[in-house]
Amino acid sequence: MGSTAPPEKKPSVLFVCLGNICRSTMAEGVFRSIVEDPTSSYNDLIGNIDSCGTGAYHAGYDPDSRTLSTLRSNGITSYTHTARQLRDSDFKNFDYIFAMDRSNLSDINQRQNQKKSSGGVNNKTARVMLFGEFSGTDRSEVVQDPWYDDGDEGFKKAYEQCRRFSKNFLAATFPDVPSTTT
Ligand code: 4NP
């Protein structure tokens, strides 16, 4: 018999930014690369993984080319995504919703509260927080929006943050799993 948890027990994770083409896709690509790597100690421990935007400006678009090139230069070559907007069902379908910055967090919280007050969220509702709560220090971090940057420095920084936050989240969620192989 395999030793993996049954699917319904696996935590599901949704990454959210404004446009769903830069930061949340970076986070999803990085996080997937860790948990879907067959040699990773976290392989097969996570349920559904997705990303979306609070806005719909880029719905239907591929990730920003600078996100994809930053992922590629870090060995992540297979990530694809089609941008979509946050929906009410995300609050019941995901265990964790990670915002990239405080504006995203405020927008998500507002949406979740509207849903609660209209009776739309019942027994299961996502834990919404800044992804940067997992900074590894006593201060949470935000992933700054790199969309308006000329080059890719902001994307490189977002990559580094997303990898660090992912590893810290996984270590906190699975304290008995050795993290050395990620
Ligand atoms: P993201 O970046 O929220 O990290 O995907 C942005 C992408 C597009 C826009 C803003 C932020 N925009 O205004 O079009």
Coordinates of N, CA, C and O and ligand atoms in Angstrom, one line a residue:
M1 N 0.8 -1.2 0.0 CA 0.0 0.0 0.0 C 0.9 1.3 0.0 O 1.9 1.3 0.7
G2 N 0.4 2.3 -0.7 CA 1.2 3.5 -0.7 C 1.1 4.2 0.6 O 0.1 4.0 1.4
S3 N 1.9 5.2 0.9 CA 1.9 5.9 2.1 C 1.4 7.3 2.0 O 1.4 8.0 3.0
T4 N 0.9 7.6 0.8 CA 0.4 9.0 0.7 C -1.0 9.2 1.3 O -1.8 8.2 1.4
A5 N -1.3 10.4 1.7 CA -2.6 10.7 2.3 C -3.7 10.6 1.2 O -3.4 10.8 0.0
P6 N -4.9 10.2 1.6 CA -6.0 10.2 0.6 C -6.2 11.6 0.1 O -6.0 12.6 0.7
P7 N -6.7 11.7 -1.2 CA -6.8 13.0 -1.9 C -7.5 14.0 -1.1 O -7.1 15.2 -1.1
E8 N -8.6 13.7 -0.4 CA -9.4 14.7 0.3 C -8.6 15.3 1.4 O -9.0 16.3 1.9
K9 N -7.6 14.7 1.9 CA -6.8 15.2 3.0 C -5.7 16.1 2.6 O -5.0 16.7 3.4
K10 N -5.4 16.1 1.3 CA -4.3 16.9 0.8 C -4.6 18.4 0.8 O -5.7 18.7 0.1
P11 N -3.9 19.3 1.4 CA -4.2 20.7 1.3 C -4.1 21.2 -0.1 O -3.2 20.9 -0.9
S12 N -5.1 22.0 -0.5 CA -5.1 22.7 -1.8 C -4.7 24.1 -1.7 O -5.0 24.8 -0.6
V13 N -4.1 24.7 -2.7 CA -3.4 26.0 -2.6 C -3.7 26.8 -3.8 O -3.5 26.4 -5.0
L14 N -4.2 28.1 -3.6 CA -4.5 29.0 -4.7 C -3.6 30.3 -4.5 O -3.6 30.9 -3.4
F15 N -2.9 30.7 -5.5 CA -2.1 31.9 -5.4 C -2.8 33.0 -6.1 O -3.3 32.8 -7.3
V16 N -2.8 34.2 -5.5 CA -3.6 35.3 -6.1 C -2.8 36.6 -6.1 O -2.2 37.0 -5.1
C17 N -2.8 37.2 -7.3 CA -2.3 38.6 -7.4 C -3.3 39.5 -8.1 O -4.5 39.1 -8.1
L18 N -2.9 40.5 -8.8 CA -3.9 41.4 -9.4 C -4.3 40.9 -10.8 O -5.4 40.6 -11.1
G19 N -3.3 40.6 -11.6 CA -3.5 40.3 -13.0 C -3.4 38.8 -13.4 O -3.8 38.4 -14.5
N20 N -2.8 38.0 -12.5 CA -2.6 36.6 -12.7 C -1.7 36.3 -14.0 O -1.9 35.3 -14.6
I21 N -0.8 37.3 -14.2 CA 0.1 37.0 -15.3 C 1.6 37.1 -14.8 O 2.5 36.5 -15.5
C22 N 1.8 37.8 -13.7 CA 3.2 37.9 -13.2 C 3.5 37.1 -11.9 O 4.0 36.0 -11.9
R23 N 3.0 37.7 -10.8 CA 3.4 37.1 -9.5 C 2.8 35.8 -9.1 O 3.4 34.9 -8.6
S24 N 1.4 35.7 -9.2 CA 0.8 34.5 -8.8 C 1.1 33.3 -9.7 O 1.2 32.2 -9.3
T25 N 1.4 33.6 -11.0 CA 1.9 32.6 -11.9 C 3.3 32.1 -11.5 O 3.6 31.0 -11.6
M26 N 4.1 33.1 -11.1 CA 5.5 32.8 -10.7 C 5.4 31.8 -9.5 O 6.0 30.8 -9.4
A27 N 4.5 32.2 -8.5 CA 4.3 31.4 -7.3 C 3.8 30.0 -7.6 O 4.3 29.0 -7.1
E28 N 2.8 29.9 -8.5 CA 2.3 28.6 -8.9 C 3.4 27.8 -9.6 O 3.5 26.6 -9.3
G29 N 4.1 28.4 -10.5 CA 5.1 27.6 -11.2 C 6.2 27.1 -10.3 O 6.6 26.0 -10.4
V30 N 6.6 27.9 -9.4 CA 7.7 27.5 -8.4 C 7.2 26.5 -7.5 O 7.8 25.4 -7.3
F31 N 6.0 26.7 -7.0 CA 5.4 25.7 -6.0 C 5.2 24.4 -6.7 O 5.5 23.3 -6.1
R32 N 4.6 24.4 -7.9 CA 4.4 23.1 -8.6 C 5.7 22.4 -8.8 O 5.8 21.2 -8.8
S33 N 6.8 23.2 -9.2 CA 8.1 22.5 -9.5 C 8.6 21.8 -8.2 O 9.3 20.8 -8.4
I34 N 8.3 22.3 -7.1 CA 8.7 21.6 -5.8 C 7.9 20.4 -5.5 O 8.4 19.3 -5.3
V35 N 6.5 20.6 -5.6 CA 5.7 19.4 -5.1 C 5.4 18.4 -6.2 O 5.0 17.3 -5.9
E36 N 5.7 18.8 -7.5 CA 5.5 17.8 -8.5 C 6.8 17.1 -8.9 O 6.7 16.1 -9.8
D37 N 7.9 17.5 -8.4 CA 9.2 16.8 -8.7 C 9.1 15.5 -8.0 O 9.0 15.4 -6.8
P38 N 9.3 14.4 -8.8 CA 9.2 13.1 -8.2 C 10.3 12.8 -7.1 O 10.1 11.9 -6.3
T39 N 11.4 13.6 -7.2 CA 12.4 13.4 -6.2 C 12.2 14.2 -4.9 O 13.0 14.1 -4.0
S40 N 11.2 15.1 -5.0 CA 11.0 16.0 -3.8 C 10.3 15.2 -2.7 O 9.4 14.3 -2.9
S41 N 10.7 15.5 -1.5 CA 10.1 14.9 -0.3 C 8.6 15.3 -0.2 O 7.8 14.7 0.6
Y42 N 8.2 16.3 -0.9 CA 6.8 16.8 -0.8 C 5.9 16.3 -2.0 O 4.8 16.7 -2.1
N43 N 6.6 15.5 -2.8 CA 5.8 15.0 -4.0 C 4.6 14.3 -3.6 O 4.6 13.4 -2.7
D44 N 3.4 14.7 -4.2 CA 2.2 14.0 -4.0 C 1.5 14.3 -2.6 O 0.6 13.6 -2.2
L45 N 2.0 15.3 -1.9 CA 1.4 15.7 -0.6 C 0.4 16.8 -0.7 O -0.3 17.1 0.3
I46 N 0.3 17.5 -1.9 CA -0.6 18.6 -2.0 C -1.7 18.3 -3.0 O -1.4 17.6 -4.0
G47 N -2.9 18.8 -2.8 CA -4.0 18.6 -3.7 C -4.0 19.6 -4.8 O -2.9 19.9 -5.4
N48 N -5.1 20.2 -5.1 CA -5.2 21.1 -6.2 C -4.3 22.3 -6.0 O -4.3 22.9 -4.9
I49 N -3.7 22.8 -7.1 CA -2.8 24.0 -7.1 C -3.3 24.8 -8.3 O -3.4 24.3 -9.4
D50 N -3.5 26.1 -8.0 CA -3.9 27.0 -9.1 C -3.5 28.4 -8.8 O -3.0 28.7 -7.7
S51 N -3.8 29.3 -9.7 CA -3.5 30.7 -9.4 C -4.6 31.5 -10.2 O -5.3 31.0 -11.1
C52 N -4.8 32.8 -9.7 CA -5.8 33.6 -10.3 C -5.5 35.1 -10.0 O -4.6 35.4 -9.2
G53 N -6.3 36.0 -10.5 CA -6.2 37.4 -10.3 C -7.4 38.0 -9.6 O -8.5 37.5 -9.9
T54 N -7.3 39.0 -8.8 CA -8.5 39.7 -8.3 C -9.1 40.5 -9.4 O -10.3 40.7 -9.4
G55 N -8.4 40.9 -10.4 CA -8.9 41.6 -11.6 C -9.0 40.6 -12.8 O -8.4 39.6 -12.8
A56 N -9.8 41.1 -13.8 CA -10.0 40.2 -15.0 C -9.4 40.7 -16.2 O -9.6 40.2 -17.3
Y57 N -8.5 41.8 -16.0 CA -7.9 42.5 -17.2 C -7.2 41.5 -18.1 O -7.2 41.7 -19.3
H58 N -6.6 40.5 -17.6 CA -5.8 39.6 -18.5 C -6.4 38.2 -18.5 O -5.6 37.3 -18.9
A59 N -7.6 38.0 -18.2 CA -8.2 36.7 -18.2 C -8.1 36.1 -19.6 O -8.3 36.8 -20.6
G60 N -7.7 34.9 -19.7 CA -7.5 34.2 -20.9 C -6.1 34.3 -21.5 O -5.7 33.6 -22.5
Y61 N -5.2 35.1 -20.9 CA -3.9 35.3 -21.4 C -2.9 34.3 -20.8 O -3.1 33.8 -19.7
D62 N -1.8 34.1 -21.5 CA -0.6 33.3 -20.9 C 0.1 34.2 -19.9 O -0.1 35.4 -19.8
P63 N 0.9 33.5 -19.0 CA 1.8 34.3 -18.1 C 2.6 35.3 -18.9 O 3.0 35.1 -20.0
D64 N 3.0 36.4 -18.2 CA 4.0 37.4 -18.8 C 5.3 36.6 -19.2 O 5.7 35.7 -18.5
S65 N 5.8 37.1 -20.3 CA 7.0 36.4 -20.9 C 8.2 36.5 -19.9 O 9.0 35.6 -19.9
R66 N 8.2 37.5 -19.1 CA 9.3 37.6 -18.1 C 9.1 36.6 -17.0 O 10.1 36.2 -16.4
T67 N 7.9 36.3 -16.6 CA 7.7 35.3 -15.6 C 8.2 33.9 -16.2 O 8.9 33.2 -15.5
L68 N 7.8 33.7 -17.4 CA 8.2 32.4 -18.0 C 9.7 32.3 -18.2 O 10.3 31.2 -18.0
S69 N 10.3 33.4 -18.6 CA 11.8 33.3 -18.9 C 12.5 33.2 -17.5 O 13.5 32.5 -17.5
T70 N 12.0 33.8 -16.5 CA 12.6 33.6 -15.2 C 12.5 32.2 -14.7 O 13.4 31.6 -14.1
L71 N 11.3 31.6 -14.9 CA 11.1 30.2 -14.5 C 12.0 29.3 -15.3 O 12.7 28.5 -14.7
R72 N 12.1 29.6 -16.6 CA 13.0 28.8 -17.5 C 14.4 28.8 -17.1 O 15.1 27.8 -17.0
S73 N 14.9 30.0 -16.7 CA 16.3 30.1 -16.3 C 16.6 29.5 -15.0 O 17.7 29.3 -14.6
N74 N 15.5 29.1 -14.3 CA 15.7 28.3 -13.1 C 15.3 26.9 -13.2 O 14.9 26.2 -12.3
G75 N 15.2 26.4 -14.5 CA 15.0 25.0 -14.8 C 13.5 24.6 -14.8 O 13.2 23.4 -14.9
I76 N 12.6 25.6 -14.7 CA 11.2 25.2 -14.8 C 10.7 25.5 -16.2 O 10.4 26.7 -16.5
T77 N 10.5 24.5 -17.0 CA 10.3 24.7 -18.4 C 8.9 24.2 -18.8 O 8.4 24.5 -19.9
S78 N 8.2 23.5 -17.9 CA 6.9 22.9 -18.4 C 5.6 23.7 -17.9 O 4.5 23.3 -18.2
Y79 N 5.8 24.8 -17.2 CA 4.7 25.5 -16.6 C 3.9 26.2 -17.7 O 4.4 27.0 -18.5
T80 N 2.6 26.0 -17.7 CA 1.6 26.7 -18.5 C 0.4 27.1 -17.7 O 0.1 26.5 -16.7
H81 N -0.2 28.2 -18.1 CA -1.4 28.7 -17.3 C -2.2 29.6 -18.2 O -1.6 30.4 -19.0
T82 N -3.5 29.6 -18.0 CA -4.4 30.6 -18.6 C -5.0 31.5 -17.5 O -5.6 30.9 -16.6
A83 N -4.8 32.8 -17.6 CA -5.2 33.6 -16.5 C -6.7 33.6 -16.3 O -7.5 33.5 -17.3
R84 N -7.1 33.7 -15.0 CA -8.5 33.8 -14.7 C -8.7 34.7 -13.5 O -7.8 34.9 -12.7
Q85 N -9.9 35.1 -13.3 CA -10.3 35.9 -12.1 C -10.7 35.0 -11.0 O -11.3 33.9 -11.1
L86 N -10.5 35.5 -9.7 CA -10.9 34.9 -8.5 C -12.5 34.7 -8.6 O -13.2 35.6 -9.0
R87 N -12.9 33.5 -8.1 CA -14.4 33.3 -8.1 C -14.8 32.9 -6.7 O -14.0 32.4 -5.9
D88 N -16.1 33.0 -6.4 CA -16.6 32.7 -5.1 C -16.3 31.2 -4.7 O -16.0 30.9 -3.5
S89 N -16.4 30.3 -5.7 CA -16.2 28.9 -5.4 C -14.8 28.6 -4.9 O -14.5 27.6 -4.3
D90 N -13.8 29.5 -5.2 CA -12.4 29.3 -4.7 C -12.4 29.2 -3.2 O -11.5 28.5 -2.6
F91 N -13.3 29.9 -2.5 CA -13.2 29.9 -1.0 C -13.6 28.6 -0.4 O -13.3 28.3 0.7
K92 N -14.4 27.8 -1.2 CA -14.7 26.5 -0.7 C -13.9 25.4 -1.3 O -13.7 24.3 -0.7
N93 N -13.3 25.7 -2.4 CA -12.5 24.7 -3.1 C -11.0 24.6 -2.7 O -10.3 23.7 -3.0
F94 N -10.5 25.7 -2.0 CA -9.1 25.7 -1.6 C -9.0 25.8 -0.1 O -9.8 26.5 0.5
D95 N -8.0 25.2 0.4 CA -7.7 25.3 1.8 C -6.9 26.6 2.1 O -7.1 27.2 3.2
Y96 N -6.0 26.9 1.2 CA -5.1 28.1 1.4 C -5.3 29.0 0.2 O -5.2 28.5 -0.9
I97 N -5.5 30.3 0.5 CA -5.4 31.3 -0.6 C -4.4 32.3 -0.2 O -4.5 33.0 0.8
F98 N -3.3 32.3 -1.0 CA -2.2 33.2 -0.7 C -2.1 34.4 -1.6 O -2.0 34.3 -2.8
A99 N -2.2 35.6 -0.9 CA -2.1 36.9 -1.6 C -0.7 37.3 -1.7 O 0.1 37.0 -0.9
M100 N -0.4 38.0 -2.8 CA 1.0 38.4 -3.1 C 1.3 39.7 -2.4 O 2.4 40.0 -1.9
D101 N 0.3 40.6 -2.3 CA 0.5 41.9 -1.6 C -0.7 42.3 -0.8 O -1.7 41.6 -0.8
R102 N -0.6 43.4 0.0 CA -1.7 43.7 0.9 C -2.9 44.2 0.2 O -4.0 44.1 0.7
S103 N -2.8 44.8 -1.0 CA -3.9 45.2 -1.7 C -4.7 43.9 -2.2 O -5.9 43.9 -2.1
N104 N -4.0 42.9 -2.7 CA -4.6 41.7 -3.1 C -5.3 41.1 -1.9 O -6.5 40.6 -1.9
L105 N -4.7 41.1 -0.7 CA -5.2 40.5 0.5 C -6.5 41.2 0.9 O -7.5 40.5 1.2
S106 N -6.5 42.5 0.8 CA -7.7 43.3 1.2 C -8.9 42.9 0.2 O -10.0 42.7 0.7
D107 N -8.5 42.8 -1.1 CA -9.6 42.5 -2.0 C -10.2 41.1 -1.8 O -11.4 40.9 -1.9
I108 N -9.3 40.2 -1.5 CA -9.7 38.8 -1.3 C -10.6 38.7 0.0 O -11.7 38.1 0.0
N109 N -10.1 39.4 1.0 CA -10.9 39.4 2.3 C -12.3 40.0 2.1 O -13.3 39.5 2.6
Q110 N -12.3 41.1 1.4 CA -13.6 41.7 1.1 C -14.6 40.8 0.4 O -15.7 40.7 0.7
R111 N -14.0 40.1 -0.6 CA -14.8 39.2 -1.4 C -15.3 38.0 -0.5 O -16.5 37.6 -0.6
Q112 N -14.4 37.5 0.3 CA -14.8 36.4 1.2 C -15.9 36.9 2.2 O -16.8 36.1 2.5
N113 N -15.7 38.1 2.7 CA -16.7 38.6 3.7 C -18.1 38.8 3.1 O -19.1 38.6 3.7
Q114 N -18.1 39.3 1.8 CA -19.4 39.5 1.1 C -20.0 38.1 1.0 O -21.2 38.0 1.1
K115 N -19.2 37.2 0.6 CA -19.8 35.8 0.4 C -20.3 35.2 1.7 O -21.4 34.6 1.7
K116 N -19.6 35.5 2.8 CA -20.1 35.0 4.1 C -21.4 35.7 4.5 O -22.3 35.0 4.9
S117 N -21.4 37.0 4.3 CA -22.6 37.7 4.8 C -23.9 37.4 3.9 O -25.0 37.5 4.4
S118 N -23.6 36.9 2.7 CA -24.8 36.5 1.9 C -25.1 35.0 2.1 O -25.9 34.4 1.4
G119 N -24.4 34.4 3.0 CA -24.7 33.0 3.3 C -24.0 32.0 2.3 O -24.3 30.8 2.4
G120 N -23.2 32.5 1.5 CA -22.6 31.7 0.4 C -21.5 30.8 0.8 O -21.1 29.9 0.1
V121 N -20.8 31.1 2.0 CA -19.7 30.3 2.4 C -20.2 29.5 3.7 O -20.7 30.1 4.6
N122 N -20.2 28.2 3.6 CA -20.7 27.4 4.7 C -19.6 26.8 5.5 O -18.8 27.4 6.1
N123 N -19.6 25.5 5.5 CA -18.7 24.8 6.5 C -17.2 24.8 6.1 O -16.4 24.5 6.9
K124 N -16.9 25.0 4.8 CA -15.5 25.0 4.5 C -15.2 26.3 3.8 O -15.7 26.7 2.8
T125 N -14.2 27.0 4.4 CA -13.8 28.3 3.8 C -12.3 28.4 3.9 O -11.7 28.0 4.9
A126 N -11.7 28.9 2.9 CA -10.2 28.9 2.8 C -9.6 29.8 3.9 O -10.2 30.8 4.3
R127 N -8.4 29.5 4.2 CA -7.6 30.4 5.0 C -6.9 31.3 4.1 O -6.1 30.9 3.2
V128 N -7.1 32.6 4.3 CA -6.6 33.6 3.4 C -5.5 34.4 4.1 O -5.7 34.9 5.2
M129 N -4.3 34.5 3.5 CA -3.2 35.2 4.1 C -2.2 35.6 3.0 O -2.2 35.2 1.9
L130 N -1.3 36.5 3.5 CA -0.2 36.8 2.6 C 0.7 35.6 2.4 O 1.1 35.0 3.4
F131 N 1.2 35.4 1.2 CA 2.1 34.3 1.0 C 3.4 34.6 1.8 O 4.0 33.7 2.4
G132 N 3.7 35.9 1.9 CA 4.9 36.3 2.6 C 4.9 36.2 4.1 O 5.8 36.5 4.8
E133 N 3.7 35.6 4.6 CA 3.7 35.2 6.0 C 4.8 34.1 6.3 O 5.2 33.9 7.4
F134 N 5.2 33.5 5.2 CA 6.1 32.4 5.2 C 7.5 32.9 4.8 O 8.3 32.1 4.2
S135 N 7.9 34.1 5.2 CA 9.1 34.7 4.8 C 10.3 34.0 5.5 O 11.4 34.1 5.0
G136 N 10.1 33.3 6.6 CA 11.2 32.7 7.3 C 11.8 33.6 8.4 O 12.7 33.3 9.0
T137 N 11.2 34.9 8.5 CA 11.7 35.8 9.5 C 10.4 36.2 10.3 O 9.3 35.7 10.1
D138 N 10.6 37.1 11.3 CA 9.5 37.5 12.1 C 8.7 38.6 11.4 O 7.7 39.1 12.0
R139 N 9.1 38.9 10.2 CA 8.3 40.0 9.4 C 7.8 39.4 8.1 O 8.5 38.7 7.4
S140 N 6.5 39.6 7.9 CA 5.9 39.1 6.6 C 6.4 40.0 5.5 O 6.8 41.2 5.7
E141 N 6.5 39.5 4.3 CA 6.9 40.2 3.1 C 5.8 40.3 2.1 O 5.0 39.4 2.0
V142 N 5.9 41.3 1.3 CA 5.0 41.3 0.1 C 5.8 41.1 -1.2 O 7.0 41.4 -1.2
V143 N 5.2 40.5 -2.1 CA 5.8 40.3 -3.5 C 5.4 41.5 -4.3 O 4.2 41.7 -4.6
Q144 N 6.3 42.4 -4.5 CA 6.0 43.7 -5.2 C 5.6 43.4 -6.7 O 6.2 42.5 -7.3
D145 N 4.7 44.2 -7.2 CA 4.3 44.0 -8.6 C 5.4 44.4 -9.6 O 5.9 45.6 -9.6
P146 N 5.9 43.5 -10.4 CA 7.0 43.8 -11.3 C 6.5 44.1 -12.7 O 7.3 44.3 -13.6
W147 N 5.2 44.2 -12.9 CA 4.6 44.4 -14.2 C 5.1 45.6 -14.9 O 5.4 45.6 -16.1
Y148 N 5.3 46.8 -14.2 CA 5.7 48.0 -14.8 C 7.2 48.1 -15.0 O 7.7 49.1 -15.5
D149 N 8.0 47.1 -14.5 CA 9.5 47.2 -14.5 C 9.9 47.1 -16.0 O 9.3 46.5 -16.8
D150 N 11.0 47.8 -16.3 CA 11.6 47.7 -17.6 C 12.2 46.3 -17.9 O 12.0 45.7 -18.9
G151 N 13.0 45.9 -16.9 CA 13.7 44.6 -17.1 C 13.1 43.5 -16.3 O 11.9 43.5 -16.1
D152 N 13.9 42.6 -15.9 CA 13.4 41.4 -15.2 C 13.9 41.3 -13.7 O 13.7 40.2 -13.1
E153 N 14.5 42.4 -13.2 CA 15.0 42.3 -11.8 C 13.8 42.0 -10.8 O 14.0 41.2 -9.9
G154 N 12.7 42.6 -11.0 CA 11.5 42.4 -10.1 C 11.1 41.0 -10.2 O 10.6 40.4 -9.2
F155 N 11.2 40.4 -11.4 CA 10.8 39.0 -11.6 C 11.7 38.0 -10.9 O 11.3 37.0 -10.3
K156 N 13.0 38.4 -11.0 CA 14.0 37.6 -10.3 C 13.8 37.6 -8.8 O 13.9 36.6 -8.1
K157 N 13.5 38.8 -8.3 CA 13.2 38.9 -6.8 C 11.9 38.1 -6.5 O 11.9 37.4 -5.5
A158 N 10.9 38.2 -7.3 CA 9.7 37.5 -7.0 C 9.9 36.0 -7.0 O 9.4 35.2 -6.2
Y159 N 10.8 35.5 -8.0 CA 11.1 34.1 -8.0 C 11.8 33.7 -6.7 O 11.4 32.7 -6.1
E160 N 12.8 34.4 -6.3 CA 13.5 34.1 -5.0 C 12.5 34.0 -3.8 O 12.5 33.1 -3.0
Q161 N 11.6 35.0 -3.7 CA 10.7 35.1 -2.6 C 9.7 33.9 -2.7 O 9.5 33.2 -1.7
C162 N 9.2 33.6 -3.9 CA 8.2 32.5 -4.0 C 8.9 31.2 -3.7 O 8.2 30.3 -3.1
R163 N 10.1 31.0 -4.1 CA 10.8 29.7 -3.7 C 11.0 29.6 -2.2 O 10.7 28.6 -1.6
R164 N 11.4 30.7 -1.6 CA 11.6 30.7 -0.1 C 10.3 30.5 0.6 O 10.2 29.7 1.5
F165 N 9.3 31.2 0.2 CA 8.0 31.1 0.9 C 7.4 29.7 0.7 O 6.8 29.1 1.6
S166 N 7.5 29.1 -0.5 CA 7.0 27.8 -0.8 C 7.7 26.8 0.2 O 7.0 25.9 0.8
K167 N 9.0 26.8 0.2 CA 9.7 25.9 1.1 C 9.3 26.0 2.6 O 9.2 25.0 3.3
N168 N 9.2 27.3 3.0 CA 8.8 27.5 4.4 C 7.4 27.0 4.7 O 7.1 26.5 5.7
F169 N 6.5 27.3 3.7 CA 5.1 26.8 3.9 C 5.1 25.3 4.0 O 4.4 24.7 4.9
L170 N 5.8 24.6 3.1 CA 5.8 23.2 3.1 C 6.4 22.6 4.4 O 5.9 21.7 5.0
A171 N 7.5 23.2 4.8 CA 8.1 22.8 6.1 C 7.2 23.0 7.2 O 7.1 22.1 8.1
A172 N 6.4 24.1 7.3 CA 5.5 24.3 8.4 C 4.3 23.4 8.3 O 3.7 22.9 9.3
T173 N 3.9 23.0 7.1 CA 2.7 22.2 6.9 C 3.0 20.7 7.2 O 2.1 20.0 7.6
F174 N 4.2 20.3 6.8 CA 4.6 18.9 6.9 C 5.9 18.9 7.8 O 7.0 18.6 7.3
P175 N 5.7 19.1 9.1 CA 7.0 19.2 9.9 C 7.7 17.9 10.0 O 8.9 18.0 10.4
D176 N 7.1 16.8 9.7 CA 7.8 15.5 9.9 C 8.5 15.1 8.6 O 9.1 14.1 8.5
V177 N 8.3 15.9 7.5 CA 8.9 15.5 6.2 C 10.2 16.2 6.1 O 10.3 17.5 6.3
P178 N 11.3 15.5 5.9 CA 12.6 16.2 5.7 C 12.6 17.0 4.5 O 12.2 16.6 3.4
S179 N 13.1 18.3 4.6 CA 13.0 19.2 3.5 C 14.3 19.3 2.7 O 14.4 20.1 1.8
T180 N 15.2 18.4 3.0 CA 16.6 18.5 2.4 C 16.6 18.3 0.9 O 17.5 18.7 0.2
T181 N 15.6 17.5 0.3 CA 15.7 17.1 -1.1 C 14.9 18.1 -2.0 O 14.8 17.9 -3.2
T182 N 14.4 19.2 -1.5 CA 13.7 20.1 -2.4 C 14.6 21.2 -2.9 O 15.6 21.5 -2.4
Ligands
4NP1 P1 0.4 40.7 -11.5 O1 0.9 41.9 -12.3 O2 -0.7 41.2 -10.6 O3 1.6 40.2 -10.7 O4 -0.1 39.7 -12.5 C1 0.1 42.8 -13.0 C2 -0.2 42.5 -14.3 C3 -1.0 43.4 -15.0 C4 -1.5 44.6 -14.4 C5 -1.2 44.8 -13.1 C6 -0.4 43.9 -12.4 N1 -2.3 45.5 -15.2 O5 -2.7 46.5 -14.6 O6 -2.6 45.2 -16.3

